[in-house]
Coordinates of C-alpha atoms in Angstrom, one line a residue:
M1 CA -27.4 -8.4 -2.6
P2 CA -23.8 -9.1 -1.3
T3 CA -22.9 -8.6 2.3
I4 CA -19.7 -7.9 4.0
F5 CA -19.5 -11.5 5.1
D6 CA -20.0 -13.1 1.7
N7 CA -17.1 -14.9 0.0
L8 CA -15.2 -13.0 -2.6
K9 CA -13.1 -14.6 -5.4
I10 CA -9.8 -12.9 -6.2
G11 CA -8.1 -15.0 -9.0
N12 CA -8.3 -18.6 -7.7
L13 CA -8.4 -17.5 -4.0
T14 CA -11.8 -17.6 -2.2
L15 CA -11.8 -15.0 0.5
P16 CA -14.0 -15.8 3.6
N17 CA -15.3 -12.2 3.9
R18 CA -14.9 -8.7 2.4
I19 CA -13.1 -7.1 5.3
I20 CA -9.6 -6.4 4.1
M21 CA -6.6 -5.4 6.3
A22 CA -5.2 -2.3 4.8
P23 CA -1.4 -1.8 4.4
L24 CA -0.2 -0.1 7.6
T25 CA 3.3 1.2 8.1
R26 CA 4.4 0.2 11.6
M27 CA 8.2 0.5 11.6
R28 CA 9.0 -2.6 13.6
S29 CA 11.3 -4.7 11.5
K30 CA 14.4 -6.2 13.2
Q31 CA 17.6 -4.2 13.0
P32 CA 20.1 -4.1 11.4
G33 CA 18.8 -5.2 8.0
N34 CA 15.1 -4.2 8.1
I35 CA 14.2 -7.9 8.6
P36 CA 10.7 -9.2 9.5
W37 CA 10.8 -11.3 12.6
E38 CA 8.7 -13.2 15.2
L39 CA 7.0 -10.1 16.5
N40 CA 5.7 -9.3 13.0
A41 CA 4.6 -12.9 12.5
T42 CA 2.5 -12.7 15.7
Y43 CA 0.9 -9.4 14.7
Y44 CA -0.2 -10.6 11.2
A45 CA -1.3 -14.0 12.4
Q46 CA -3.6 -12.3 15.0
R47 CA -5.3 -10.6 12.1
A48 CA -5.6 -13.7 9.8
S49 CA -9.4 -13.7 9.9
A50 CA -9.4 -10.7 7.4
G51 CA -10.6 -11.6 3.9
F52 CA -7.0 -11.0 3.1
I53 CA -4.1 -9.0 4.6
L54 CA -2.2 -6.4 2.7
T55 CA 1.1 -6.0 4.4
E56 CA 2.8 -2.8 5.4
A57 CA 4.6 -1.1 2.5
T58 CA 7.8 -3.0 1.8
Q59 CA 10.8 -1.5 0.0
V60 CA 11.9 -3.3 -3.1
S61 CA 15.5 -2.0 -2.7
Q62 CA 17.7 0.0 -0.3
Q63 CA 17.1 3.0 -2.6
G64 CA 13.3 2.5 -2.1
Q65 CA 13.5 3.0 1.7
G66 CA 12.2 6.3 3.2
Y67 CA 11.6 5.6 6.9
P68 CA 13.5 3.8 9.7
G69 CA 12.4 0.3 10.6
T70 CA 10.3 -0.4 7.5
P71 CA 10.9 -4.0 6.1
G72 CA 12.5 -4.8 2.8
I73 CA 12.1 -7.7 0.4
H74 CA 15.5 -7.5 -1.3
S75 CA 17.8 -9.6 0.9
K76 CA 17.9 -13.3 1.8
E77 CA 17.4 -12.5 5.4
Q78 CA 14.3 -10.4 4.7
V79 CA 12.8 -13.3 2.6
Q80 CA 13.4 -15.7 5.5
G81 CA 11.8 -13.2 7.9
W82 CA 8.7 -12.8 5.7
K83 CA 8.5 -16.6 5.5
L84 CA 7.8 -16.6 9.2
V85 CA 5.0 -14.2 8.6
T86 CA 3.3 -16.0 5.7
D87 CA 3.6 -19.4 7.5
A88 CA 2.0 -17.9 10.6
V89 CA -0.9 -16.3 8.6
H90 CA -1.5 -19.5 6.5
K91 CA -1.4 -21.6 9.7
N92 CA -4.3 -19.5 11.0
G93 CA -6.2 -19.9 7.8
G94 CA -5.5 -16.5 6.3
H95 CA -4.4 -15.0 3.0
I96 CA -1.7 -12.4 2.7
F97 CA -0.4 -10.1 -0.1
L98 CA 2.8 -8.1 0.0
Q99 CA 2.8 -4.4 -0.9
L100 CA 5.7 -3.5 -3.1
W101 CA 7.1 0.0 -2.5
H102 CA 9.6 2.5 -3.6
V103 CA 9.3 5.8 -1.8
G104 CA 11.0 8.0 -4.4
R105 CA 11.6 11.5 -3.1
I106 CA 10.0 10.8 0.3
S107 CA 13.3 9.7 1.8
H108 CA 16.5 11.0 3.3
S109 CA 20.1 10.5 2.4
S110 CA 20.7 8.5 5.6
H111 CA 18.5 5.7 4.2
Q112 CA 20.1 5.8 0.7
P113 CA 23.1 3.7 -0.5
N114 CA 26.3 5.8 0.0
N115 CA 24.2 8.5 1.7
S116 CA 23.2 9.7 -1.8
L117 CA 20.2 11.9 -2.6
P118 CA 16.7 10.3 -2.9
V119 CA 15.5 9.9 -6.5
A120 CA 12.3 11.0 -8.2
P121 CA 11.0 11.7 -11.7
S122 CA 12.0 15.4 -11.3
A123 CA 14.1 17.4 -8.9
I124 CA 11.2 18.8 -6.9
A125 CA 11.0 18.6 -3.1
A126 CA 7.7 17.6 -1.4
K127 CA 6.6 20.7 0.5
N128 CA 5.3 20.3 4.0
S129 CA 6.4 16.7 4.1
G130 CA 8.9 15.1 6.5
T131 CA 10.4 11.8 7.4
F132 CA 12.9 10.4 9.9
T133 CA 16.6 9.9 9.5
A134 CA 18.0 6.4 9.9
D135 CA 18.5 7.1 13.6
W136 CA 14.9 8.2 14.1
K137 CA 15.4 12.0 14.1
P138 CA 12.6 14.1 12.4
T139 CA 13.9 15.7 9.2
A140 CA 12.6 17.8 6.3
I141 CA 12.4 16.1 2.9
L142 CA 15.4 16.8 0.7
T143 CA 15.2 18.0 -2.9
P144 CA 15.7 14.7 -4.8
R145 CA 17.8 13.9 -7.8
A146 CA 15.9 13.4 -11.1
L147 CA 16.3 9.9 -12.4
E148 CA 18.0 9.4 -15.8
A149 CA 16.0 7.4 -18.2
S150 CA 18.8 4.9 -18.3
E151 CA 18.3 4.1 -14.6
L152 CA 14.6 3.1 -15.0
P153 CA 15.3 -0.5 -16.2
G154 CA 17.3 -1.1 -13.1
I155 CA 14.4 0.0 -10.9
I156 CA 12.0 -2.3 -12.9
Q157 CA 14.5 -5.1 -12.2
D158 CA 14.3 -4.3 -8.4
Y159 CA 10.6 -4.8 -8.6
V160 CA 11.0 -8.1 -10.5
N161 CA 13.5 -9.3 -7.9
A162 CA 11.2 -8.2 -5.1
A163 CA 8.2 -10.0 -6.7
K164 CA 10.3 -13.2 -7.0
N165 CA 11.4 -12.9 -3.4
A166 CA 7.8 -12.4 -2.3
K167 CA 6.9 -15.6 -4.2
D168 CA 9.8 -17.4 -2.4
A169 CA 8.5 -16.1 0.9
G170 CA 5.1 -17.7 0.4
F171 CA 2.9 -14.7 -0.3
D172 CA -0.4 -15.3 -2.0
G173 CA 0.1 -12.3 -4.2
V174 CA 1.4 -8.7 -4.3
E175 CA 0.1 -5.2 -4.5
V176 CA 2.0 -2.6 -6.5
H177 CA 1.9 0.7 -4.6
M178 CA 1.1 3.6 -7.0
A179 CA -0.4 5.9 -4.4
N180 CA 0.3 8.4 -1.6
G181 CA 3.1 10.4 -3.4
Y182 CA 5.7 7.6 -3.6
L183 CA 7.8 6.9 -6.7
L184 CA 5.2 5.5 -9.1
D185 CA 2.6 8.0 -8.1
E186 CA 5.3 10.7 -8.6
F187 CA 5.6 9.6 -12.2
L188 CA 1.8 9.6 -12.7
Q189 CA 1.0 13.1 -11.5
D190 CA 2.1 16.3 -13.2
G191 CA 2.6 18.1 -9.9
S192 CA 5.7 16.0 -9.3
N193 CA 6.6 14.9 -12.9
K194 CA 8.0 17.7 -15.0
R195 CA 10.1 15.5 -17.3
T196 CA 10.5 16.4 -21.0
D197 CA 11.5 12.9 -22.2
E198 CA 9.3 9.9 -23.1
F199 CA 8.3 9.5 -19.4
G200 CA 6.9 13.0 -18.9
G201 CA 4.5 15.5 -20.4
S202 CA 1.5 13.7 -21.8
I203 CA -0.6 11.4 -19.6
Q204 CA 0.4 8.5 -21.9
N205 CA 4.1 9.3 -21.2
R206 CA 3.7 9.7 -17.4
V207 CA 1.8 6.4 -17.1
K208 CA 4.5 4.5 -19.1
F209 CA 7.0 3.7 -16.4
P210 CA 4.5 2.6 -13.7
M211 CA 2.9 0.3 -16.3
Q212 CA 6.3 -1.1 -17.2
V213 CA 6.8 -1.9 -13.5
L214 CA 3.3 -3.5 -13.3
D215 CA 3.9 -5.6 -16.4
A216 CA 7.2 -6.9 -15.0
V217 CA 5.5 -7.9 -11.7
I218 CA 2.7 -9.6 -13.5
N219 CA 5.3 -11.6 -15.4
V220 CA 6.4 -13.0 -12.1
F221 CA 3.1 -13.6 -10.2
G222 CA 0.5 -13.7 -12.9
K223 CA -2.3 -11.1 -13.4
D224 CA -4.7 -12.9 -11.0
R225 CA -2.3 -12.4 -8.0
V226 CA -1.4 -8.8 -8.6
G227 CA -3.3 -5.7 -7.4
V228 CA -2.7 -2.0 -7.6
R229 CA -3.2 0.8 -5.1
L230 CA -4.1 4.3 -6.4
S231 CA -4.9 7.6 -4.6
P232 CA -6.6 10.1 -7.0
Y233 CA -7.1 13.6 -5.4
G234 CA -4.8 12.6 -2.5
T235 CA -2.7 15.5 -1.2
F236 CA -0.5 13.5 1.1
N237 CA 3.2 14.1 0.3
D238 CA 2.4 17.3 -1.6
M239 CA 0.7 15.5 -4.6
S240 CA -1.4 17.1 -7.2
D241 CA -2.4 16.8 -10.9
S242 CA -3.9 19.3 -13.3
N243 CA -6.5 16.8 -14.6
P244 CA -7.0 13.8 -12.2
I245 CA -10.2 12.6 -13.9
E246 CA -8.5 12.2 -17.2
L247 CA -5.3 10.8 -15.7
F248 CA -6.8 8.2 -13.5
T249 CA -9.4 7.2 -16.1
Y250 CA -6.5 6.5 -18.4
V251 CA -4.7 4.5 -15.7
I252 CA -7.8 2.4 -15.0
D253 CA -8.3 1.7 -18.7
E254 CA -4.7 0.4 -18.7
L255 CA -5.4 -1.8 -15.6
N256 CA -8.6 -3.1 -17.3
Q257 CA -6.5 -4.3 -20.2
K258 CA -4.1 -6.1 -17.9
Q259 CA -7.0 -7.8 -16.0
I260 CA -5.3 -7.4 -12.7
A261 CA -6.7 -9.2 -9.6
F262 CA -8.0 -6.0 -7.9
L263 CA -7.8 -2.2 -7.7
D264 CA -7.4 -0.8 -4.2
M265 CA -8.3 2.9 -4.2
I266 CA -8.0 5.4 -1.3
E267 CA -10.8 7.9 -0.6
P268 CA -9.2 11.4 -0.4
R269 CA -11.4 12.3 2.5
A270 CA -8.7 10.4 4.6
T271 CA -5.8 11.9 2.8
S272 CA -3.3 11.9 5.7
A273 CA -2.4 8.3 5.1
G274 CA -2.3 7.5 8.8
G275 CA -0.8 10.7 9.9
G276 CA -4.0 12.0 11.6
D277 CA -7.7 11.3 12.3
D278 CA -9.2 14.1 10.2
V279 CA -11.8 13.1 7.7
N280 CA -12.7 15.7 5.0
E281 CA -16.3 14.8 4.0
N282 CA -16.2 17.5 1.3
A283 CA -13.4 15.8 -0.6
P284 CA -14.5 14.1 -3.9
S285 CA -15.4 10.5 -3.7
T286 CA -13.1 8.3 -5.8
T287 CA -15.5 5.4 -5.5
K288 CA -18.3 7.5 -7.2
L289 CA -15.9 8.9 -9.8
F290 CA -14.0 5.7 -10.8
R291 CA -15.6 2.5 -9.6
K292 CA -17.8 2.0 -12.7
K293 CA -14.7 2.5 -14.9
F294 CA -12.9 -0.5 -13.4
K295 CA -14.1 -3.9 -14.6
G296 CA -12.6 -6.1 -11.8
I297 CA -12.6 -6.4 -8.0
F298 CA -12.8 -2.9 -6.5
I299 CA -11.5 -2.4 -2.9
S300 CA -12.0 1.0 -1.2
A301 CA -10.1 2.3 1.8
G302 CA -10.0 5.5 3.9
G303 CA -12.3 6.8 6.6
Y304 CA -14.8 3.9 6.6
K305 CA -17.0 3.2 9.7
T306 CA -18.2 -0.4 9.8
E307 CA -21.8 0.6 9.0
D308 CA -20.6 2.7 6.0
A309 CA -18.6 -0.3 4.8
K310 CA -21.6 -2.7 5.0
K311 CA -23.8 -0.3 3.1
A312 CA -21.1 0.3 0.4
I313 CA -20.8 -3.4 -0.2
E314 CA -24.6 -4.1 -0.1
T315 CA -25.3 -1.4 -2.6
G316 CA -22.6 -2.6 -5.0
E317 CA -20.5 0.6 -4.7
V318 CA -17.5 -1.6 -3.8
D319 CA -16.6 -5.2 -3.6
A320 CA -14.7 -5.0 -0.3
V321 CA -13.5 -2.4 2.2
A322 CA -9.9 -2.1 3.6
F323 CA -9.7 -1.0 7.3
G324 CA -6.6 0.5 8.8
R325 CA -6.6 2.0 12.3
I326 CA -9.4 -0.1 13.6
F327 CA -7.6 -3.3 12.4
I328 CA -4.6 -2.1 14.4
A329 CA -6.6 -2.1 17.6
N330 CA -8.9 -5.0 16.9
P331 CA -7.1 -8.2 15.8
D332 CA -10.4 -10.0 15.5
L333 CA -12.2 -7.2 13.6
P334 CA -14.4 -9.5 11.4
K335 CA -15.8 -11.2 14.5
R336 CA -16.5 -7.9 16.2
I337 CA -18.3 -6.6 13.2
K338 CA -20.4 -9.8 12.9
T339 CA -21.4 -9.8 16.6
N340 CA -21.8 -6.0 16.9
A341 CA -19.2 -6.1 19.7
A342 CA -17.5 -2.9 20.9
L343 CA -14.3 -1.9 19.2
N344 CA -11.0 -1.4 21.1
P345 CA -9.9 2.2 20.8
Y346 CA -6.5 2.7 19.1
D347 CA -3.5 4.4 20.6
R348 CA -2.0 6.6 17.9
S349 CA 1.2 7.2 20.0
T350 CA 2.1 3.5 19.4
F351 CA 1.5 3.4 15.7
Y352 CA 5.1 3.8 14.5
G353 CA 8.1 2.1 16.0
G354 CA 8.4 0.5 19.4
N355 CA 7.7 -3.1 20.6
E356 CA 4.6 -5.2 21.6
K357 CA 2.8 -2.2 23.1
G358 CA 0.1 -1.1 20.7
Y359 CA 1.1 -3.8 18.3
T360 CA 0.4 -7.3 19.6
D361 CA -1.2 -6.6 23.0
Y362 CA -4.7 -5.4 21.9
P363 CA -7.2 -7.9 23.3
A364 CA -9.4 -10.2 21.2
L365 CA -12.9 -11.1 22.3
S366 CA -12.9 -14.0 24.7

């Protein structure tokens, strides 16, 4: 019976435990240029005792940015900044994967090249969603521009360049973000994809572009260093699908054929994606619905208490659990779980933007 402190092999990496640091948007890159810097290196190095770290979502291009202060992986300066981070994590004995991100319609023209409209599979705005302008002013989501099919190879190339840059920056691998209502998820789900060309309509058509992106990233890193994040039944960013079981079963079948390193799936009970503390225990369980369909390493995230996580691993429901908010507040989370030590409470008001406060100043155990 596995425990949360057993080793776990992902490709040719051996993880020291099954406590994963979830990808957590923190909006603290150096400006101008969305460049990771010493503050970010300190933050990630403090948390290097995780089985492995998934970085905050990182835009693959300027077009892929949706929020102020989020880091990129498309300039030389950003690559050098991320190298500070990976060196610091590796020096502390950790492993770190970069999450590759294009926000699609969840953006604002102030983040876009030439102040243009955000892009999406279809010209449908996300209702009840918002973001911030480049100067940190709250703003409603704009109605995006529908991408032309001829533009998609260029976006695939952005992912390829980002994956190459991640390799140059020293990352152990990458995770392709196909969740939470961002571009690749927008293509997957029929609430946001109303296209009538080869990338819309049937499930096979809607899955095509995200899988082309994944294939291109695998060609850079190799299948044993590439994971995918999915969020079936998630409602964040106004997402919906008419048949999520059929859709995500098909997606998982595709992932099985590609033999990716891991699948990271978000439980819809915690659908706010960091925007709040509500947990909907009546939401369907994606672990129960989809875990048995995936043939590789299965990581679950969203609303886990430490005892729930231990049980899920011991019963074989999951291979590992990704923690978010409690990893923000507890840089030495694995040690605290092992010793049953009290957890530092987190301060939600310091989650996004700012400086050291609520970022690198949470105390570790003495």
